[in-house]
Amino acid sequence: MKQPMFSTAIVRRPARSLVRGITTHPELGQPDYELALRQHDAYIGALERCGLAVRVLPELEEFPDSCFVEDVAVCTKSFAMITRPGAASRRNEIAGVRDILAHYYADIVEIQEPGTLEGGDVMMVGDTFYIGLSSRSNPDGVQQFIAALEAHGYTGQGVRMPPTLHLKTGSSYMEDNIMLVDRDFASYPEYASFRRIEVPADETYAANCLRINDYVIVPSGNPRTLAALQAAGLATIEQDMSEFRKIDGGLSCLSLRF
Ligand code: GLY
């Protein structure tokens, strides 16, 4: 068996205020809090099945979107970056994150004002990081992150964005040179060297899948994406994300992995 890429995940329990999370899809309705909790339990189980030790942080009622813990930090192999979320209502979610990351990292840096960066815009491909220049991650924040990457021996590349929330809303690296993309990202020159798997137009939510060690976690209800990943030789785990989808949350958003 290959050396596992990741050993640890950090998640944060959904707060009751989750029902007021930011959304671009109000037509999907408000999340059902109890169901969201059960889906969160199942998500933790999926991470454990992938071989991760999962640290579960308590809910933060004052921050409806705080279960999307991926956005407050980026965890590389050698350092951690505390972000500065671009969504004003999420900016103070970073309080306390340094203390948590200090259990795992000696080297922690922070994005400084006026920069903004959200982890959902950061995609790791080996020692290269692709970073979406989205409405949440501004050029200053992206440049600060690239400078930190370069200081640690990595490279970073800003990626112009279609009207999509985060880079990983529309594209996810599946390892083994496979890039999962929605239609917007399918023709991106930045991804030309990858073997691209394009999700069907009626399964765009599945462009955010999560490769962890020997598995890919796939949002349930996306059978053609699931079949395409399996046909590419990847072992899959399906995860119901219906309640998080209602507030623009994807599989990657719910954890930090390192
Ligand atoms: N609701 C997740 C976000 O907008 O960041």
XYZ file of N, CA and C and ligand atoms in Angstrom:
779
model
N 0.835 -1.197 0.000
C 0.000 0.000 0.000
C 0.872 1.250 0.000
N 0.405 2.285 -0.731
C 1.138 3.553 -0.764
C 1.122 4.203 0.614
N 2.134 5.012 0.861
C 2.152 5.839 2.076
C 0.920 6.745 2.076
N 0.109 6.777 3.174
C -1.061 7.668 3.153
C -0.638 9.125 3.014
N -1.405 9.883 2.237
C -1.113 11.316 2.082
C -1.485 12.089 3.328
N -2.581 11.660 3.955
C -3.130 12.403 5.092
C -3.329 11.459 6.275
N -3.128 11.999 7.466
C -3.348 11.194 8.671
C -4.403 11.804 9.592
N -4.678 13.078 9.421
C -5.474 13.822 10.403
C -6.501 14.704 9.700
N -7.659 14.847 10.329
C -8.642 15.832 9.854
C -9.158 16.625 11.045
N -9.501 17.860 10.782
C -10.189 18.701 11.767
C -11.550 19.054 11.179
N -12.586 18.855 11.957
C -13.934 19.266 11.540
C -14.536 20.112 12.661
N -15.580 20.860 12.320
C -16.303 21.618 13.359
C -17.781 21.273 13.281
N -18.367 20.975 14.426
C -19.779 20.606 14.445
C -20.649 21.746 13.927
N -21.662 21.435 13.147
C -22.597 22.471 12.700
C -23.325 23.093 13.887
N -23.479 24.411 13.839
C -24.250 25.127 14.857
C -25.716 25.183 14.429
N -26.621 25.419 15.395
C -28.045 25.576 15.036
C -28.242 26.731 14.058
N -27.349 27.738 14.165
C -27.438 28.893 13.263
C -27.130 28.535 11.806
N -26.671 27.310 11.587
C -26.429 26.810 10.222
C -27.575 27.135 9.270
N -28.782 27.147 9.796
C -29.947 27.388 8.923
C -29.897 28.785 8.301
N -29.049 29.662 8.861
C -28.893 31.012 8.306
C -27.585 31.168 7.532
N -26.969 30.060 7.135
C -25.709 30.127 6.396
C -25.873 30.871 5.073
N -24.768 31.415 4.595
C -24.793 32.135 3.309
C -25.178 31.145 2.215
N -26.058 31.586 1.330
C -26.421 30.697 0.223
C -26.690 31.473 -1.056
N -26.318 30.871 -2.175
C -26.722 31.384 -3.484
C -27.862 30.539 -4.047
N -28.344 29.600 -3.223
C -29.431 28.714 -3.665
C -30.577 28.697 -2.656
N -31.209 29.868 -2.441
C -32.316 29.889 -1.477
C -33.475 29.001 -1.910
N -33.552 28.711 -3.219
C -34.656 27.862 -3.697
C -34.561 26.437 -3.138
N -33.396 26.054 -2.617
C -33.255 24.704 -2.052
C -33.840 24.614 -0.637
N -34.150 25.774 -0.056
C -34.740 25.781 1.280
C -33.684 25.798 2.371
N -34.159 25.940 3.622
C -33.227 25.972 4.761
C -32.784 24.558 5.114
N -31.543 24.409 5.585
C -31.114 23.087 6.042
C -31.939 22.615 7.236
N -32.140 21.311 7.315
C -32.734 20.666 8.487
C -31.572 20.378 9.442
N -31.584 21.037 10.591
C -30.422 20.963 11.484
C -30.143 19.534 11.956
N -31.196 18.810 12.370
C -30.969 17.452 12.884
C -30.400 16.541 11.791
N -30.923 16.699 10.582
C -30.403 15.895 9.473
C -28.957 16.284 9.158
N -28.665 17.581 9.233
C -27.285 18.037 8.999
C -26.336 17.400 10.009
N -26.783 17.292 11.259
C -25.927 16.660 12.273
C -25.676 15.195 11.935
N -26.731 14.499 11.477
C -26.540 13.082 11.128
C -25.601 12.955 9.915
N -25.760 13.868 8.968
C -24.855 13.819 7.810
C -23.421 14.142 8.234
N -23.289 15.023 9.200
C -21.952 15.354 9.695
C -21.322 14.147 10.396
N -22.127 13.428 11.172
C -21.625 12.192 11.807
C -21.135 11.211 10.736
N -21.936 11.067 9.686
C -21.561 10.128 8.618
C -20.292 10.588 7.902
N -20.167 11.902 7.755
C -18.956 12.462 7.112
C -17.715 12.120 7.949
N -17.836 12.272 9.268
C -16.707 11.905 10.141
C -16.379 10.421 9.956
N -17.428 9.595 9.864
C -17.212 8.161 9.642
C -16.486 7.899 8.326
N -16.817 8.663 7.301
C -16.154 8.492 5.998
C -14.675 8.884 6.098
N -14.390 9.963 6.809
C -12.984 10.364 6.980
C -12.214 9.276 7.727
N -12.857 8.696 8.735
C -12.183 7.630 9.497
C -11.945 6.410 8.617
N -12.912 6.110 7.773
C -12.728 4.970 6.856
C -11.550 5.215 5.908
N -11.293 6.465 5.603
C -10.140 6.814 4.767
C -8.828 6.752 5.544
N -8.908 6.473 6.833
C -7.699 6.299 7.638
C -7.307 7.506 8.458
N -8.189 8.499 8.579
C -7.827 9.721 9.302
C -8.258 9.667 10.770
N -7.432 10.251 11.627
C -7.838 10.553 12.997
C -8.550 11.895 12.939
N -9.780 11.952 13.431
C -10.599 13.160 13.247
C -10.737 13.908 14.567
N -10.321 15.163 14.561
C -10.524 16.029 15.726
C -11.789 16.856 15.484
N -12.705 16.779 16.433
C -14.005 17.438 16.261
C -14.057 18.675 17.167
N -14.143 19.837 16.557
C -14.237 21.093 17.312
C -15.700 21.385 17.634
N -15.947 22.099 18.740
C -17.331 22.415 19.103
C -17.944 23.459 18.179
N -19.258 23.466 18.131
C -19.957 24.416 17.264
C -19.736 25.852 17.749
N -19.872 26.777 16.816
C -19.765 28.215 17.108
C -21.077 28.859 16.682
N -21.984 29.070 17.639
C -23.326 29.547 17.282
C -23.314 30.901 16.578
N -22.337 31.747 16.933
C -22.344 33.092 16.335
C -21.918 33.097 14.862
N -21.453 31.943 14.374
C -20.992 31.871 12.986
C -21.727 30.744 12.248
N -22.774 31.097 11.478
C -23.594 30.076 10.812
C -22.824 29.165 9.865
N -21.744 29.690 9.257
C -21.000 28.907 8.258
C -19.748 28.241 8.830
N -19.615 28.241 10.170
C -18.334 27.831 10.740
C -18.044 26.333 10.622
N -19.048 25.510 10.295
C -18.731 24.084 10.073
C -17.892 23.908 8.800
N -17.844 24.940 7.951
C -17.033 24.853 6.730
C -15.600 25.277 7.067
N -14.989 24.446 7.883
C -13.734 24.799 8.530
C -12.568 24.860 7.531
N -12.749 24.285 6.364
C -11.682 24.349 5.359
C -11.306 25.790 5.021
N -12.276 26.698 5.143
C -12.024 28.059 4.666
C -11.142 28.892 5.589
N -10.936 28.436 6.827
C -10.201 29.281 7.769
C -8.707 28.972 7.833
N -8.264 27.951 7.129
C -6.829 27.615 7.173
C -6.452 26.802 5.941
N -5.164 26.797 5.640
C -4.619 25.885 4.631
C -3.485 25.132 5.308
N -3.542 23.815 5.236
C -2.557 22.977 5.921
C -1.668 22.294 4.889
N -0.413 22.718 4.790
C 0.532 22.055 3.895
C 1.322 21.034 4.717
N 2.279 20.379 4.068
C 3.070 19.402 4.821
C 4.001 20.088 5.819
N 4.408 21.331 5.536
C 5.422 21.933 6.400
C 4.962 23.174 7.153
N 3.859 23.780 6.748
C 3.378 24.946 7.495
C 1.872 25.075 7.333
N 1.299 25.862 8.233
C -0.142 26.134 8.139
C -0.343 27.629 7.934
N -1.331 27.949 7.122
C -1.684 29.343 6.856
C -3.075 29.595 7.429
N -3.184 30.553 8.336
C -4.505 30.979 8.792
C -4.992 32.026 7.803
N -6.207 31.844 7.318
C -6.680 32.710 6.246
C -7.339 33.973 6.816
N -7.861 34.754 5.916
C -8.672 35.923 6.298
C -9.882 35.875 5.378
N -10.974 35.223 5.828
C -12.093 34.985 4.916
C -12.612 36.268 4.264
N -12.974 36.117 2.983
C -13.484 37.257 2.236
C -14.917 37.605 2.588
N -15.664 36.630 3.092
C -17.049 36.895 3.510
C -16.999 37.577 4.871
N -17.520 38.804 4.951
C -17.404 39.571 6.199
C -17.990 38.811 7.387
N -19.092 38.107 7.171
C -19.736 37.397 8.289
C -18.915 36.211 8.764
N -17.882 35.830 8.006
C -17.066 34.674 8.370
C -15.684 35.069 8.901
N -15.382 36.375 8.864
C -13.995 36.783 9.124
C -13.515 36.359 10.511
N -14.380 36.457 11.502
C -13.917 36.147 12.859
C -13.991 34.668 13.206
N -14.305 33.841 12.231
C -14.231 32.395 12.473
C -12.796 31.945 12.778
N -11.825 32.780 12.414
C -10.429 32.348 12.606
C -9.984 32.449 14.067
N -10.780 33.106 14.927
C -10.380 33.229 16.341
C -10.179 31.830 16.920
N -9.055 31.608 17.533
C -8.787 30.309 18.168
C -8.168 29.274 17.251
N -8.129 29.563 15.949
C -7.593 28.556 15.017
C -6.087 28.365 15.218
N -5.377 29.441 15.545
C -3.934 29.305 15.773
C -3.662 28.311 16.906
N -4.406 28.416 18.005
C -4.183 27.504 19.140
C -4.430 26.050 18.740
N -5.437 25.843 17.905
C -5.736 24.467 17.470
C -4.616 23.949 16.572
N -4.206 24.768 15.608
C -3.175 24.321 14.669
C -1.819 24.161 15.350
N -1.617 24.891 16.449
C -0.336 24.795 17.158
C -0.100 23.396 17.727
N -1.157 22.583 17.847
C -0.975 21.182 18.261
C -0.264 20.373 17.178
N -0.327 20.870 15.943
C 0.186 20.083 14.809
C 1.331 20.765 14.073
N 1.415 22.088 14.173
C 2.386 22.842 13.365
C 3.231 23.764 14.242
N 4.550 23.790 13.959
C 5.422 24.772 14.603
C 5.415 26.071 13.805
N 5.134 25.957 12.536
C 5.247 27.091 11.620
C 3.843 27.483 11.131
N 3.335 28.598 11.671
C 1.978 29.047 11.309
C 2.068 30.509 10.886
N 1.548 30.815 9.721
C 1.528 32.201 9.245
C 0.079 32.623 9.012
N -0.123 33.922 8.827
C -1.492 34.435 8.680
C -1.586 35.406 7.518
N -2.655 35.345 6.795
C -2.950 36.358 5.785
C -3.259 37.679 6.503
N -2.653 38.743 6.002
C -2.824 40.057 6.628
C -3.742 40.955 5.774
N -4.477 41.829 6.442
C -5.278 42.849 5.770
C -4.381 43.693 4.834
N -4.777 44.010 3.625
C -6.126 43.876 3.062
C -6.367 42.550 2.322
N -5.450 41.617 2.478
C -5.623 40.351 1.774
C -6.796 39.555 2.307
N -7.445 38.831 1.410
C -8.446 37.840 1.834
C -8.145 36.535 1.117
N -8.410 35.450 1.795
C -8.194 34.115 1.218
C -9.125 33.161 1.939
N -9.747 32.254 1.199
C -10.530 31.182 1.822
C -9.989 29.847 1.309
N -9.909 28.882 2.213
C -9.289 27.598 1.865
C -9.995 26.867 0.743
N -11.263 27.145 0.544
C -11.981 26.528 -0.565
C -11.427 26.906 -1.920
N -10.629 27.970 -1.943
C -10.007 28.406 -3.191
C -8.622 27.805 -3.396
N -8.178 26.955 -2.484
C -6.810 26.433 -2.565
C -6.841 24.943 -2.880
N -6.173 24.576 -3.960
C -6.113 23.165 -4.357
C -4.650 22.724 -4.425
N -4.333 21.685 -3.679
C -2.971 21.173 -3.631
C -2.798 20.090 -4.686
N -1.774 20.271 -5.509
C -1.407 19.257 -6.509
C 0.081 18.989 -6.301
N 0.408 18.034 -5.477
C 1.810 17.809 -5.115
C 2.361 19.043 -4.420
N 3.468 19.566 -4.946
C 4.082 20.748 -4.338
C 3.613 22.051 -4.982
N 2.612 21.946 -5.835
C 2.044 23.138 -6.479
C 0.648 23.381 -5.942
N 0.333 24.644 -5.704
C -0.992 24.998 -5.204
C -1.665 25.925 -6.216
N -2.854 25.551 -6.638
C -3.671 26.395 -7.494
C -4.615 27.188 -6.590
N -4.752 28.483 -6.876
C -5.507 29.349 -5.958
C -6.492 30.194 -6.763
N -7.759 30.021 -6.482
C -8.795 30.739 -7.218
C -8.863 32.200 -6.821
N -8.827 33.072 -7.824
C -9.013 34.520 -7.595
C -10.515 34.773 -7.615
N -11.159 34.405 -6.533
C -12.622 34.415 -6.463
C -13.101 35.691 -5.776
N -14.409 35.772 -5.574
C -14.947 36.920 -4.835
C -14.543 36.859 -3.364
N -14.027 35.716 -2.909
C -13.625 35.560 -1.505
C -12.110 35.676 -1.295
N -11.340 35.434 -2.346
C -9.871 35.439 -2.228
C -9.335 36.488 -3.188
N -8.842 37.595 -2.642
C -8.469 38.711 -3.511
C -7.001 38.600 -3.946
N -6.595 39.409 -4.941
C -5.222 39.288 -5.449
C -4.174 39.473 -4.360
N -4.430 40.369 -3.415
C -3.455 40.581 -2.336
C -3.310 39.320 -1.485
N -4.444 38.715 -1.126
C -4.392 37.489 -0.319
C -3.722 36.359 -1.070
N -4.012 36.253 -2.348
C -3.407 35.186 -3.155
C -1.903 35.403 -3.248
N -1.487 36.657 -3.437
C -0.039 36.938 -3.507
C 0.645 36.640 -2.184
N -0.006 37.007 -1.066
C 0.593 36.692 0.251
C 0.772 35.181 0.407
N -0.233 34.435 -0.035
C -0.138 32.981 0.107
C 0.961 32.420 -0.791
N 1.042 32.930 -2.032
C 2.093 32.437 -2.939
C 3.480 32.746 -2.354
N 3.637 33.927 -1.759
C 4.930 34.274 -1.158
C 5.265 33.303 -0.029
N 4.270 32.949 0.779
C 4.508 31.992 1.872
C 4.848 30.616 1.309
N 4.150 30.223 0.262
C 4.461 28.932 -0.368
C 5.909 28.913 -0.849
N 6.290 29.978 -1.556
C 7.639 30.002 -2.134
C 8.703 30.019 -1.040
N 8.402 30.676 0.074
C 9.357 30.697 1.191
C 9.535 29.307 1.798
N 8.576 28.422 1.538
C 8.643 27.063 2.079
C 8.953 26.022 1.003
N 9.365 26.480 -0.190
C 9.791 25.536 -1.220
C 8.688 25.010 -2.115
N 7.493 25.585 -2.033
C 6.380 25.190 -2.914
C 6.197 26.253 -3.996
N 5.305 25.950 -4.922
C 4.918 26.977 -5.889
C 3.409 27.186 -5.828
N 2.985 28.390 -6.207
C 1.558 28.704 -6.232
C 1.212 29.436 -7.512
N -0.004 29.225 -7.960
C -0.460 29.851 -9.197
C -1.889 30.336 -9.027
N -2.107 31.635 -9.247
C -3.465 32.167 -9.208
C -4.248 31.688 -10.422
N -5.524 31.435 -10.219
C -6.395 30.958 -11.302
C -7.589 31.900 -11.401
N -7.799 32.461 -12.605
C -8.978 33.328 -12.783
C -10.219 32.457 -12.638
N -11.285 33.085 -12.193
C -12.459 32.290 -11.815
C -13.679 32.597 -12.670
N -14.444 31.560 -12.997
C -15.793 31.784 -13.514
C -16.672 32.241 -12.348
N -17.952 32.547 -12.567
C -18.803 32.971 -11.441
C -19.183 31.786 -10.554
N -18.202 31.303 -9.833
C -18.341 30.126 -8.967
C -17.836 30.532 -7.599
N -18.403 29.960 -6.540
C -18.001 30.385 -5.195
C -16.500 30.208 -4.989
N -16.027 28.990 -5.024
C -14.621 28.696 -4.758
C -14.017 27.879 -5.907
N -12.684 27.886 -5.987
C -12.015 27.067 -7.012
C -12.471 25.610 -6.927
N -12.548 25.095 -5.675
C -12.885 23.669 -5.527
C -14.397 23.417 -5.595
N -15.181 24.481 -5.774
C -16.591 24.249 -6.094
C -16.690 23.616 -7.479
N -15.760 23.995 -8.361
C -15.861 23.582 -9.756
C -14.750 22.688 -10.253
N -13.745 22.419 -9.409
C -12.652 21.539 -9.839
C -11.975 20.954 -8.614
N -11.631 19.674 -8.701
C -11.005 18.992 -7.560
C -9.945 18.030 -8.079
N -8.790 18.032 -7.413
C -7.724 17.117 -7.835
C -7.911 15.758 -7.181
N -7.933 14.739 -8.020
C -8.199 13.374 -7.570
C -6.918 12.558 -7.417
N -5.738 13.242 -7.488
C -4.444 12.562 -7.509
C -4.322 11.758 -8.805
N -3.203 11.054 -8.979
C -2.963 10.213 -10.166
C -3.176 10.992 -11.466
N -2.889 12.280 -11.416
C -3.002 13.185 -12.575
C -4.433 13.378 -13.071
N -5.420 13.061 -12.230
C -6.823 13.200 -12.641
C -7.414 14.462 -12.015
N -7.980 15.313 -12.861
C -8.652 16.527 -12.383
C -10.143 16.412 -12.720
N -10.949 16.508 -11.684
C -12.407 16.498 -11.860
C -12.850 17.942 -12.085
N -13.600 18.185 -13.137
C -13.950 19.570 -13.501
C -15.417 19.690 -13.886
N -15.972 20.873 -13.646
C -17.287 21.166 -14.228
C -17.063 21.794 -15.610
N -18.130 22.147 -16.272
C -17.991 22.630 -17.652
C -17.142 23.890 -17.722
N -17.288 24.791 -16.743
C -16.518 26.036 -16.762
C -15.017 25.781 -16.757
N -14.589 24.785 -15.974
C -13.155 24.556 -15.824
C -12.597 23.568 -16.856
N -13.486 22.936 -17.630
C -13.041 21.847 -18.509
C -11.981 22.292 -19.510
N -12.076 23.551 -19.957
C -11.133 23.995 -20.989
C -10.044 24.913 -20.421
N -9.902 24.938 -19.112
C -8.900 25.829 -18.531
C -7.489 25.402 -18.939
N -6.694 26.345 -19.480
C -5.327 25.977 -19.867
C -4.488 25.509 -18.669
N -4.804 26.030 -17.490
C -4.052 25.616 -16.296
C -4.156 24.109 -16.057
N -5.242 23.513 -16.544
C -5.472 22.087 -16.281
C -5.177 21.220 -17.500
N -4.558 21.819 -18.537
C -4.407 21.102 -19.815
C -3.588 19.829 -19.682
N -2.648 19.795 -18.729
C -1.773 18.619 -18.644
C -2.395 17.475 -17.844
N -3.559 17.717 -17.263
C -4.206 16.660 -16.467
C -5.156 15.841 -17.332
N -5.384 14.620 -16.893
C -6.490 13.859 -17.463
C -7.755 14.404 -16.802
N -8.625 15.019 -17.591
C -9.801 15.663 -17.003
C -11.036 14.774 -17.082
N -11.762 14.705 -15.989
C -13.077 14.052 -15.975
C -14.092 15.167 -15.759
N -14.957 15.369 -16.757
C -15.947 16.452 -16.660
C -17.252 15.903 -16.088
N -17.739 16.553 -15.052
C -19.009 16.112 -14.477
C -20.150 16.554 -15.399
N -21.212 15.765 -15.503
C -22.340 16.173 -16.351
C -22.988 17.455 -15.825
N -23.661 18.171 -16.722
C -24.259 19.465 -16.371
C -25.269 19.336 -15.230
N -25.926 18.187 -15.115
C -26.900 18.025 -14.026
C -26.266 17.416 -12.768
N -24.918 17.339 -12.758
C -24.224 16.841 -11.555
C -23.096 17.790 -11.153
N -23.271 19.085 -11.415
C -22.153 20.013 -11.173
C -21.722 20.043 -9.705
N -22.660 19.758 -8.786
C -22.279 19.762 -7.366
C -21.181 18.736 -7.089
N -21.122 17.669 -7.904
C -20.138 16.608 -7.690
C -18.743 16.992 -8.175
N -18.578 18.201 -8.739
C -17.216 18.643 -9.088
C -16.381 18.834 -7.828
N -17.049 18.921 -6.683
C -16.330 18.959 -5.405
C -16.386 17.573 -4.777
N -15.408 16.729 -5.148
C -15.217 15.437 -4.494
C -13.938 15.522 -3.685
N -13.701 14.513 -2.872
C -12.600 14.602 -1.920
C -11.759 13.331 -1.987
N -10.535 13.443 -2.518
C -9.621 12.298 -2.521
C -8.852 12.297 -1.212
N -8.988 11.196 -0.481
C -8.232 11.048 0.765
C -7.615 9.652 0.779
N -6.316 9.601 0.701
C -5.586 8.329 0.709
C -6.132 7.418 -0.383
N -6.688 6.250 -0.036
C -7.092 5.290 -1.081
C -8.508 5.489 -1.585
N -9.212 6.518 -1.112
C -10.625 6.680 -1.461
C -10.922 8.068 -2.039
N -12.020 8.108 -2.788
C -12.627 9.393 -3.149
C -14.023 9.429 -2.531
N -14.302 10.463 -1.756
C -15.652 10.653 -1.214
C -16.423 11.476 -2.250
N -17.620 10.970 -2.588
C -18.443 11.538 -3.667
C -19.810 11.892 -3.075
N -20.352 13.080 -3.384
C -21.701 13.372 -2.875
C -22.719 12.431 -3.519
N -23.576 11.862 -2.706
C -24.529 10.886 -3.246
C -25.528 11.582 -4.163
N -26.110 10.809 -5.069
C -27.055 11.361 -6.034
C -26.401 11.839 -7.313
N -25.182 11.418 -7.564
C -24.444 11.827 -8.762
C -23.884 10.579 -9.449
N -24.766 9.737 -9.999
C -24.346 8.400 -10.438
C -23.346 8.404 -11.590
N -23.434 9.397 -12.474
C -22.509 9.353 -13.612
C -21.105 9.788 -13.206
N -21.034 10.738 -12.294
C -19.710 11.115 -11.772
C -19.111 9.950 -10.998
N -19.945 9.307 -10.183
C -19.485 8.142 -9.420
C -18.931 7.076 -10.363
N -19.683 6.782 -11.419
C -19.253 5.734 -12.357
C -17.967 6.139 -13.070
N -17.839 7.419 -13.409
C -16.630 7.873 -14.118
C -15.396 7.741 -13.223
N -15.566 8.048 -11.948
C -14.431 7.921 -11.027
C -14.067 6.448 -10.829
N -15.088 5.608 -10.712
C -14.819 4.173 -10.555
C -14.161 3.612 -11.808
N -14.613 4.080 -12.973
C -14.020 3.602 -14.230
C -12.557 4.033 -14.342
N -12.207 5.115 -13.649
C -10.809 5.572 -13.637
C -9.979 4.801 -12.612
N -10.606 3.836 -11.952
C -9.877 2.977 -11.029
C -9.871 3.459 -9.587
N -10.732 4.415 -9.270
C -10.734 4.982 -7.920
C -11.796 4.313 -7.053
N -11.438 4.047 -5.814
C -12.384 3.483 -4.845
C -13.203 4.626 -4.260
N -14.503 4.444 -4.175
C -15.377 5.568 -3.813
C -16.175 5.271 -2.533
N -16.527 6.352 -1.857
C -17.442 6.326 -0.713
C -18.489 7.395 -0.998
N -19.763 7.049 -0.921
C -20.797 8.061 -1.149
C -21.220 8.699 0.178
N -21.503 9.975 0.122
C -21.856 10.731 1.319
C -23.012 11.673 1.002
N -24.086 11.570 1.777
C -25.243 12.460 1.578
C -24.901 13.860 2.092
N -24.995 14.840 1.216
C -24.634 16.223 1.551
C -25.809 17.172 1.390
N -27.020 16.659 1.347
C -28.174 17.476 0.961
C -28.308 18.751 1.795
N -28.061 18.663 3.105
C -28.303 19.840 3.959
C -27.210 20.892 3.827
N -25.980 20.453 3.587
C -24.879 21.409 3.426
C -24.917 22.068 2.044
N -25.400 21.309 1.079
C -25.530 21.869 -0.272
C -26.451 23.081 -0.271
N -27.456 23.071 0.605
C -28.419 24.181 0.634
C -27.760 25.511 0.991
N -26.592 25.431 1.643
C -25.875 26.665 1.982
C -24.480 26.654 1.345
N -24.449 26.139 0.115
C -23.246 26.225 -0.726
C -22.039 25.484 -0.155
N -22.281 24.499 0.687
C -21.157 23.753 1.265
C -20.918 22.460 0.509
N -19.654 22.168 0.236
C -19.283 20.922 -0.425
C -18.505 20.006 0.505
N -18.135 18.846 -0.031
C -17.428 17.853 0.786
C -16.121 18.391 1.340
N -15.354 19.088 0.508
C -14.052 19.551 1.003
C -14.219 20.616 2.076
N -15.287 21.418 1.972
C -15.467 22.538 2.903
C -15.555 22.087 4.364
N -15.979 20.837 4.577
C -16.292 20.391 5.949
C -15.063 19.916 6.735
N -13.872 19.989 6.167
C -12.710 19.509 6.941
C -11.417 20.170 6.492
N -10.452 20.153 7.409
C -9.051 20.408 7.087
C -8.377 19.052 7.133
N -7.533 18.758 6.178
C -6.886 17.448 6.111
C -5.379 17.640 5.965
N -4.610 16.880 6.714
C -3.162 16.995 6.606
C -2.484 15.735 7.150
N -22.131 29.093 2.966
C -20.744 28.900 2.785
C -20.071 30.127 2.332
O -20.687 30.935 1.657
O -18.923 30.352 2.644
